[in-house]
Short mmCIF file of C-alpha atoms and ligand atoms in Angstrom, two decimals:
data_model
loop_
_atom_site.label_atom_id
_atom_site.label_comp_id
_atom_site.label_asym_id
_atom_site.label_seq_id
_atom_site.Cartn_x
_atom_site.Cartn_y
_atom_site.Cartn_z
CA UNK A 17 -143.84 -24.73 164.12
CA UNK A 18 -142.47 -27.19 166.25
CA UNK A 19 -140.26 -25.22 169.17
CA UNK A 20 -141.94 -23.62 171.58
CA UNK A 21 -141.33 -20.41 173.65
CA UNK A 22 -141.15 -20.48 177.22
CA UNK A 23 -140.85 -16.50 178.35
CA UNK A 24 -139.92 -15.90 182.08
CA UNK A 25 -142.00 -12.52 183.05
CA UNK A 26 -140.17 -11.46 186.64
CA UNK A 27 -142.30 -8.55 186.78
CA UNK A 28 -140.78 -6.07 189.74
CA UNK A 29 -138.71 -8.69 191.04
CA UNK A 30 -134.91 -9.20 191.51
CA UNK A 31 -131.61 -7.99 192.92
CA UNK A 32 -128.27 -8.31 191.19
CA UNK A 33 -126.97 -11.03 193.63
CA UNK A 34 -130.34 -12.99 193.55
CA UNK A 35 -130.51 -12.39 189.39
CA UNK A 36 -127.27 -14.38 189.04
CA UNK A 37 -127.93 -17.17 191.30
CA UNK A 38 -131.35 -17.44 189.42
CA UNK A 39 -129.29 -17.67 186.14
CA UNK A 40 -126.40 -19.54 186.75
CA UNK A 41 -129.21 -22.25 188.01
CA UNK A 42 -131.06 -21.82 184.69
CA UNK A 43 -128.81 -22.10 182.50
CA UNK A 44 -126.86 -25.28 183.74
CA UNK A 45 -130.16 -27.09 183.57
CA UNK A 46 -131.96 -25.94 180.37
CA UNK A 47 -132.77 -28.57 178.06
CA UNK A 48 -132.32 -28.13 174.55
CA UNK A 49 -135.37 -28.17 171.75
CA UNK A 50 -136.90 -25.12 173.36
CA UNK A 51 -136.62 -21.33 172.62
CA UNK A 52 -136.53 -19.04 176.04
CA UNK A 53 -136.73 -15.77 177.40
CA UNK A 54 -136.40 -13.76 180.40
CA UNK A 55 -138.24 -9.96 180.44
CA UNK A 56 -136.46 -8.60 183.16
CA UNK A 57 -136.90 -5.19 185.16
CA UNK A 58 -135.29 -2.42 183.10
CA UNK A 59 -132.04 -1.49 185.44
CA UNK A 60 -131.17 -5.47 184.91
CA UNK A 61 -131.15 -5.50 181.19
CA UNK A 62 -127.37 -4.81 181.30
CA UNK A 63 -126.39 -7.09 183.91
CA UNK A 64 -128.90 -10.20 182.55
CA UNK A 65 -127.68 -9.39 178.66
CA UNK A 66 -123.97 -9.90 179.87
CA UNK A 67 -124.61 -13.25 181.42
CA UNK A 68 -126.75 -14.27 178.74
CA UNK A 69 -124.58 -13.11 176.37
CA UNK A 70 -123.78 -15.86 173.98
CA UNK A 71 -126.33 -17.94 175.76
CA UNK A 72 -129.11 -19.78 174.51
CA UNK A 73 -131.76 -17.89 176.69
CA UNK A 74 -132.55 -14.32 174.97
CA UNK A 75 -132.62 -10.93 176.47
CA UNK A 76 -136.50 -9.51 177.16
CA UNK A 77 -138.20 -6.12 178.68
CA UNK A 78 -141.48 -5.82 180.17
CA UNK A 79 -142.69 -2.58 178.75
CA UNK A 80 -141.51 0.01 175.67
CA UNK A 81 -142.74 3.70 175.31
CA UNK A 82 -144.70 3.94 171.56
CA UNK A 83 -142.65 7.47 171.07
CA UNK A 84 -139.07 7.17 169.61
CA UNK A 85 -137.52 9.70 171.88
CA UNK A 86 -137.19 12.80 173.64
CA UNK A 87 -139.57 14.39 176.63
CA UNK A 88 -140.99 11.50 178.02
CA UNK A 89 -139.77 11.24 181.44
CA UNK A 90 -139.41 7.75 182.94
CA UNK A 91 -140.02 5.91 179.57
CA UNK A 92 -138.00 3.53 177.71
CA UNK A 93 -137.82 4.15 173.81
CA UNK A 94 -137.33 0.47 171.48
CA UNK A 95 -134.14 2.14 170.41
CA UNK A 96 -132.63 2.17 173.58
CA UNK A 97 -134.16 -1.68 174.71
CA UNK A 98 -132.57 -2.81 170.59
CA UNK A 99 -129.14 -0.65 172.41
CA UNK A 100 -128.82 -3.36 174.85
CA UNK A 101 -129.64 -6.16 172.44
CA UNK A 102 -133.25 -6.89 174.02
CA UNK A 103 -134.59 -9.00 171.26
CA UNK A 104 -138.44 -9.42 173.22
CA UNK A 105 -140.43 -7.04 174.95
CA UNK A 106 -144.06 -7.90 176.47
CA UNK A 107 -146.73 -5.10 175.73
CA UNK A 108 -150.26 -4.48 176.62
CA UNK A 109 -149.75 -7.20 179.84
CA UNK A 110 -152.71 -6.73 181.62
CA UNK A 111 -150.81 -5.15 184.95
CA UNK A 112 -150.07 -2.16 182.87
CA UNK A 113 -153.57 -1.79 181.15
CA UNK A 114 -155.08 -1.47 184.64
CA UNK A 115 -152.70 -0.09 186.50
CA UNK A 116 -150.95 2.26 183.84
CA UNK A 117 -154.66 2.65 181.70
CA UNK A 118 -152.89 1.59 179.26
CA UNK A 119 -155.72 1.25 175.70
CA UNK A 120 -155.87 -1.00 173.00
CA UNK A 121 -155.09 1.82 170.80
CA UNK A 122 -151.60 2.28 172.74
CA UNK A 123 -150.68 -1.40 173.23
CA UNK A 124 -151.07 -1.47 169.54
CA UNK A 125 -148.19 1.12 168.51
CA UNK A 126 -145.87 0.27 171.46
CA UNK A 127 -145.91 -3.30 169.70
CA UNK A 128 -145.40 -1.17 166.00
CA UNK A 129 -142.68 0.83 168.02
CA UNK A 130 -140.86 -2.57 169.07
CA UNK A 131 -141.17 -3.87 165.84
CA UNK A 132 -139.78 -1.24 164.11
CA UNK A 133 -136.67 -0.99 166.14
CA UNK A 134 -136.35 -5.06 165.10
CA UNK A 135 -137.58 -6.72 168.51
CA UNK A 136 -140.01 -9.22 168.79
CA UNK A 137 -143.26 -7.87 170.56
CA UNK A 138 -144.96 -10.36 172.77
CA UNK A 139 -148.81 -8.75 172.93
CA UNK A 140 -151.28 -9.68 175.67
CA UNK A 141 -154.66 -10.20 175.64
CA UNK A 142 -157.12 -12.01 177.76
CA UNK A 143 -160.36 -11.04 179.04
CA UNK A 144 -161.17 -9.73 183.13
CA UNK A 145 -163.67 -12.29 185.42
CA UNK A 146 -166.47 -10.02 185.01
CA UNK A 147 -165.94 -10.11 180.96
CA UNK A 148 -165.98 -13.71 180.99
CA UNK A 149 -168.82 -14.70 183.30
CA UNK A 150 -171.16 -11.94 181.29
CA UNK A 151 -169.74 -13.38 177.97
CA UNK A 152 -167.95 -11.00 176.84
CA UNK A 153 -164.31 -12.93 176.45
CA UNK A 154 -164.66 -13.19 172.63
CA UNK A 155 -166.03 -9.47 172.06
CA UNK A 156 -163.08 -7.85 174.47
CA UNK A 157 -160.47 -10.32 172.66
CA UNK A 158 -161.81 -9.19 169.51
CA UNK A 159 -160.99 -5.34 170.63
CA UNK A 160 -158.12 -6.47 171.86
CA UNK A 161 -156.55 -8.30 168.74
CA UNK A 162 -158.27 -5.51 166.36
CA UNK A 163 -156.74 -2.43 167.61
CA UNK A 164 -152.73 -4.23 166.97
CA UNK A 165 -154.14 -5.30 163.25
CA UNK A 166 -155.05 -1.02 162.74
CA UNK A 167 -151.73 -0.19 163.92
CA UNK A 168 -150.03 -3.35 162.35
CA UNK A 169 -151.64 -4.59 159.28
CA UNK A 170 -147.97 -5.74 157.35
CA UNK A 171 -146.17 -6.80 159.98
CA UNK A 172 -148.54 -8.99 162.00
CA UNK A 173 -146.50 -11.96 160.61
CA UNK A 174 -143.80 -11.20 163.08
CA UNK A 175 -145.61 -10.35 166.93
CA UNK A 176 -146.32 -12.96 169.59
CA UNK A 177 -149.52 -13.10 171.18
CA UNK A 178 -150.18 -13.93 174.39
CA UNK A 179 -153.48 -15.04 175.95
CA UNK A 180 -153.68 -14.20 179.68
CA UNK A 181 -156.71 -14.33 181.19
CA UNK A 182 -156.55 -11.64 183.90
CA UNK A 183 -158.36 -13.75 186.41
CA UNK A 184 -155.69 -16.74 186.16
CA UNK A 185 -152.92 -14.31 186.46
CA UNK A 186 -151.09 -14.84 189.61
CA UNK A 187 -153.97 -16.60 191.54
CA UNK A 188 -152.88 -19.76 191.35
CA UNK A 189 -156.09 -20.69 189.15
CA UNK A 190 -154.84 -21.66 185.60
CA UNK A 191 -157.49 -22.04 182.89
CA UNK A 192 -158.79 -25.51 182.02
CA UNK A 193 -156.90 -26.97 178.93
CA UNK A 194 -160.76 -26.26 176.83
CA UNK A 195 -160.75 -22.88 177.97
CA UNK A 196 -157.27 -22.28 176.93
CA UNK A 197 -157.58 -23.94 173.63
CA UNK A 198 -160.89 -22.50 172.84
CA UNK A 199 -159.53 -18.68 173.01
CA UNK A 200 -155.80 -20.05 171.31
CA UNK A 201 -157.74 -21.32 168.62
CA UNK A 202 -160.11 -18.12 168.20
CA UNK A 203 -156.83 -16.13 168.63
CA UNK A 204 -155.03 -18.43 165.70
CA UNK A 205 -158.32 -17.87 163.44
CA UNK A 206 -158.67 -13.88 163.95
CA UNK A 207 -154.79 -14.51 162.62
CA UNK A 208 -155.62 -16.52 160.15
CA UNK A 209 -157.86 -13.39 158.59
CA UNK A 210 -154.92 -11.04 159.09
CA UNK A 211 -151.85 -12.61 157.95
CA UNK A 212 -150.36 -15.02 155.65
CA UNK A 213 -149.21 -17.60 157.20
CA UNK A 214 -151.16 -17.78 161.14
CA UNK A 215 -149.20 -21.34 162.13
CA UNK A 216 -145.97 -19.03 161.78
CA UNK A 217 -147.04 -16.56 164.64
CA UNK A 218 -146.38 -18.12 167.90
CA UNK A 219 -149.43 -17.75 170.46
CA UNK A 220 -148.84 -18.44 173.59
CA UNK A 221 -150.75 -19.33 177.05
CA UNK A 222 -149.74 -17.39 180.14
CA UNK A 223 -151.56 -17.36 184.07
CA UNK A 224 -150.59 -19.29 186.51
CA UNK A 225 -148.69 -21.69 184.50
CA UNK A 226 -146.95 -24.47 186.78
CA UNK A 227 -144.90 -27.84 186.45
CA UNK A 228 -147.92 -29.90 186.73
CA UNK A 229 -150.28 -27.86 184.55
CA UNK A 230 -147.32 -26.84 181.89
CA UNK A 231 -147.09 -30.33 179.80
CA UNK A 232 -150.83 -30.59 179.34
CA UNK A 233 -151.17 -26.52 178.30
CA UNK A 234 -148.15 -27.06 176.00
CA UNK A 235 -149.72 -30.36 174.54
CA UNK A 236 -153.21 -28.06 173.14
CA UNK A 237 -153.20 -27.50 169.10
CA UNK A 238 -152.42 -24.06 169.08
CA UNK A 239 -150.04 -23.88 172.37
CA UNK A 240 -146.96 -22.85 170.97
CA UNK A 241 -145.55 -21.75 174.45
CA UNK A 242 -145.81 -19.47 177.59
CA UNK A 243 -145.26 -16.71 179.20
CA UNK A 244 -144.92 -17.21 183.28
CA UNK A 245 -144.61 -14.86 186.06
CA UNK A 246 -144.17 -16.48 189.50
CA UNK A 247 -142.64 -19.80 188.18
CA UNK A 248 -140.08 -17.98 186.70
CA UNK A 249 -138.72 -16.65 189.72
CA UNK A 250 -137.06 -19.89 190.90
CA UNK A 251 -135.05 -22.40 188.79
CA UNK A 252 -136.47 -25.59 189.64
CA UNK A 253 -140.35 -24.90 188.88
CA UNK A 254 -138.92 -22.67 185.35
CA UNK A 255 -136.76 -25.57 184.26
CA UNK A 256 -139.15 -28.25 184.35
CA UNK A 257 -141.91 -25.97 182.73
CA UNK A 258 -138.74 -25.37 180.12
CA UNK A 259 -138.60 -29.00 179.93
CA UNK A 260 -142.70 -29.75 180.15
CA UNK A 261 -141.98 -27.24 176.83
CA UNK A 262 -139.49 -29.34 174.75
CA UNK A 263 -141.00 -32.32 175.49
CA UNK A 264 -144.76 -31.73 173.87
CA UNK A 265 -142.90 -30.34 171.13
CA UNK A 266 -140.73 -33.66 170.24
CA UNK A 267 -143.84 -35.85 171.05
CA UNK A 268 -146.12 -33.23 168.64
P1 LIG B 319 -148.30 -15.85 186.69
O1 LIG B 319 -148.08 -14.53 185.79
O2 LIG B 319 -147.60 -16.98 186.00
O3 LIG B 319 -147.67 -15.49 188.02
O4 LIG B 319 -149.77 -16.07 186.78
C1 LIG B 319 -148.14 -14.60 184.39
C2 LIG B 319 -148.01 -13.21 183.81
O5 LIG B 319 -148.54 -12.26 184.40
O6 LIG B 319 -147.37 -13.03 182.76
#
């Protein structure tokens, strides 16, 4: 697979006026020979799928309840995301496992619950500090990327994954390219076990991704994209990632 994914995350952030501006920006400058996407807060998925609309950047959320409906106050069902024409939604990001306690066991059928209303889950994993200076990172990823095939075991072929090590997320302190393509390429074999085809499923780096680190992160074997959070929130620094993006894939 040649293309790669760049997926803005904005987390909490945004107001209509400054959404628009951010937009309008991005999508006068983005190159071609890369596939985007922006998860945007929930009350924005209106406003952001009308300006996309027709685009070549696609409609994303940042979270989906793993119920289809009914008393589940404050959640989001698939159905209602698929309503607005959200075609990706990240689940299991590492903000909501610790903050919402979200469990493997959950992640796993929100991503079944996304997929079955025909959007494209984007599932993280990555591994805390802690878990990775007691060496642990390859046991928790293992939970991790176990619990979606229980929940998932047919339709595998069609999820994202994305590795984000918690400790590079929003500190400023990206992985090192062998770190990063060490874990990618454990992720791409624990695929490779599971589904048909594992060079099909798109696994992607995300934490701290920047201009200058983005070419050499996209350049690894089994880089087929990112997902990034601060960066995303201006144009400048998510175009040229965009364009750090479609450039490893035509020299690949
Ligand atoms: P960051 O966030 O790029 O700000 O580190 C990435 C993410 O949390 O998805």
């Amino acid at each position: 697979m040649k293309r790669k994914l760049v997926v803005a995350n904005w987390k909490m952030n945004g107001d209509r006026a400054r959404n628009r501006v951010l937009l309008d920006y991005i999508l006068g400058g983005m190159p071609s020979g890369v596939d985007c996407a922006v998860c945007v807060p929930f009350p924005y998925l209106p406003q952001v799928g009308e300006i996309l609309e027709g685009r070549a950047i696609a409609l994303g959320a940042q979270d989906v309840s793993e119920f289809s409906g009914g008393a589940y106050t404050g959640d989001v069902s698939a159905a209602m995301l698929a309503d607005w024409r959200v075609r990706f939604v990240v689940v299991g990001h590492s903000e909501r496992r610790a903050l919402h306690l979200e469990s493997d066991d959950v992640v796993g059928r929100k991503a079944a619950a996304a997929l079955g209303s025909g959007l494209t889950p984007i599932v993280c994993v990555g591994e805390t500090l802690a878990e990775r200076e007691s060496g642990a990172a390859e046991q928790v990823l293992l939970r991790q990327l176990d619990a979606l095939a229980a929940v998932l075991p047919s339709e595998l072929q069609r999820v994202v994954v994305a590795y984000e090590p918690v400790w590079a997320i929003g500190t400023g302190r990206a992985a090192t390219a062998e770190q990063v393509q060490e874990v990618l390429y454990f992720v791409r074999r624990w695929l490779a076990r599971h589904v048909e085809d594992a060079n099909q499923v798109r696994i992607l780096y995300g934490g701290s991704v920047k201009p200058d680190t983005a070419r050499q992160l996209f350049g690894l074997p089994d880089a087929n994209g990112g997902l990034i959070g601060g960066a995303s929130l201006e144009a400048q620094p998510f175009l040229e990632i965009c364009r750090a993006a479609a450039s490893s894939a035509r020299s690949s």
